[in-house]
C-alpha positions as a Python dict, from the first residue, in 0.01 Angstrom:
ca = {
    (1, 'X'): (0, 0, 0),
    (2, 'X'): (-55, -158, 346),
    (3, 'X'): (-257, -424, 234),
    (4, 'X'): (42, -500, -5),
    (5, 'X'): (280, -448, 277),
    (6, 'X'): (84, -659, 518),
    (7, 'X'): (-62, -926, 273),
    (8, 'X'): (88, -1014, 69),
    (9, 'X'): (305, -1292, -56),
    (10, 'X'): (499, -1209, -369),
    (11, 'X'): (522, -1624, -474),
    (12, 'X'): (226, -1713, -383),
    (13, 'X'): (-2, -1417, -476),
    (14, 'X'): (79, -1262, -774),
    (15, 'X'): (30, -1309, -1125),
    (16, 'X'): (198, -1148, -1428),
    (17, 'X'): (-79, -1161, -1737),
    (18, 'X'): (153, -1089, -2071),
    (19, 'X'): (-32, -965, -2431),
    (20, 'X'): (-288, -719, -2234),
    (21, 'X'): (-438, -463, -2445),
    (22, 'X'): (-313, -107, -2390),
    (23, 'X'): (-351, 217, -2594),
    (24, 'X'): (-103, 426, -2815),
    (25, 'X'): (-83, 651, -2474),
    (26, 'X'): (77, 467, -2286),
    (27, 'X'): (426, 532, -2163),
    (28, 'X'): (576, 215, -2104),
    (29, 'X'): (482, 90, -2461),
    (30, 'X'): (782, 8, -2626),
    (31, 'X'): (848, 244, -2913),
    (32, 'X'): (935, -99, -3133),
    (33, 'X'): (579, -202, -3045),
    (34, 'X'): (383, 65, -3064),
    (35, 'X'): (529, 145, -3497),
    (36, 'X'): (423, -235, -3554),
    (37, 'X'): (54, -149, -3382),
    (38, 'X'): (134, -438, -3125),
    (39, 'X'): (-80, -261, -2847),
    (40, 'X'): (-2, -463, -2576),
    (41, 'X'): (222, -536, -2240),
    (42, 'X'): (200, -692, -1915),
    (43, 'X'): (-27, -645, -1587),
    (44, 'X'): (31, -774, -1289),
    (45, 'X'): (-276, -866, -1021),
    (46, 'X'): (-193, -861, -654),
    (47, 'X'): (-369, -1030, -405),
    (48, 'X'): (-384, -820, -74),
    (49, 'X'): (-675, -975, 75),
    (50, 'X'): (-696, -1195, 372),
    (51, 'X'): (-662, -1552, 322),
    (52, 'X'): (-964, -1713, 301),
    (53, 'X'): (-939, -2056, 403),
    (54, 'X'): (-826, -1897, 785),
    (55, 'X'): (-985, -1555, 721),
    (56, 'X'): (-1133, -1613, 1116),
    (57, 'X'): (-829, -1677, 1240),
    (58, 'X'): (-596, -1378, 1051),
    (59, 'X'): (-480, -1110, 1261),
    (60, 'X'): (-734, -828, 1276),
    (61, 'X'): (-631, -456, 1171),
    (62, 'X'): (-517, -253, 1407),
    (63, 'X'): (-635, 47, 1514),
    (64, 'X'): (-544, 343, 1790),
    (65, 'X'): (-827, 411, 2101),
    (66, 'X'): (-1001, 707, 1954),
    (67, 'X'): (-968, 832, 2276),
    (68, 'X'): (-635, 807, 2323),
    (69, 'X'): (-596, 968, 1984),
    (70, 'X'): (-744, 1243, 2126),
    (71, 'X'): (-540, 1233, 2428),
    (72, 'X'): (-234, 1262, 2184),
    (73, 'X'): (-365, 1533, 1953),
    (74, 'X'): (-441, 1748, 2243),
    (75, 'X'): (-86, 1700, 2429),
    (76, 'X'): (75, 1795, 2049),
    (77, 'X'): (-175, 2019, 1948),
    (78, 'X'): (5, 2293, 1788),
    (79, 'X'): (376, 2127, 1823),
    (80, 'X'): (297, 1865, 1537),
    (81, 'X'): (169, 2095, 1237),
    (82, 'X'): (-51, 1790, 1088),
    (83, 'X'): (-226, 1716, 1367),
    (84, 'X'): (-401, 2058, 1373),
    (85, 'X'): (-603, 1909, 1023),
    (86, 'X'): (-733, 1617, 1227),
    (87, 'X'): (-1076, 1566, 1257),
    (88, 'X'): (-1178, 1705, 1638),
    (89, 'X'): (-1366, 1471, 1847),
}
């Protein structure tokens, strides 16, 4: 979901394939469908990648210090429930 978030572009990256196979399980076949045997719906591909053609030039990921993160976890240890699962380091 944050590749989607972060991403993508919903005009220019996206496509919306129609007649795609699907079985007799699945819940969004239409009940109208499914009685004639027409097996199939619509998928949708989103493209969440980095842009190739400036790939070297898009914004890289961000990411916390680890040791700050530690810094943080210590100064919350036991005041912040989650942070008590973390990974010690």
């Amino acid at each position: 979901m944050w590749a989607v978030a972060t991403r993508w572009d919903p005009r220019t990256a996206t496509d919306i394939i129609d007649g795609v196979w699907t079985g007799y399980i699945d819940p969004m076949l239409l009940p109208e469908r499914r009685a004639k045997g027409d097996l199939t719906n619509s998928r949708i591909i989103i493209y969440a990648v980095r842009p190739y053609a400036w790939k070297d030039a898009f914004p890289k990921v961000n990411a916390v210090d680890p040791g700050y993160a530690a810094e943080v976890a210590r100064k919350w240890a036991g005041k912040l429930k989650f942070l008590d699962d973390l990974p010690k380091s």
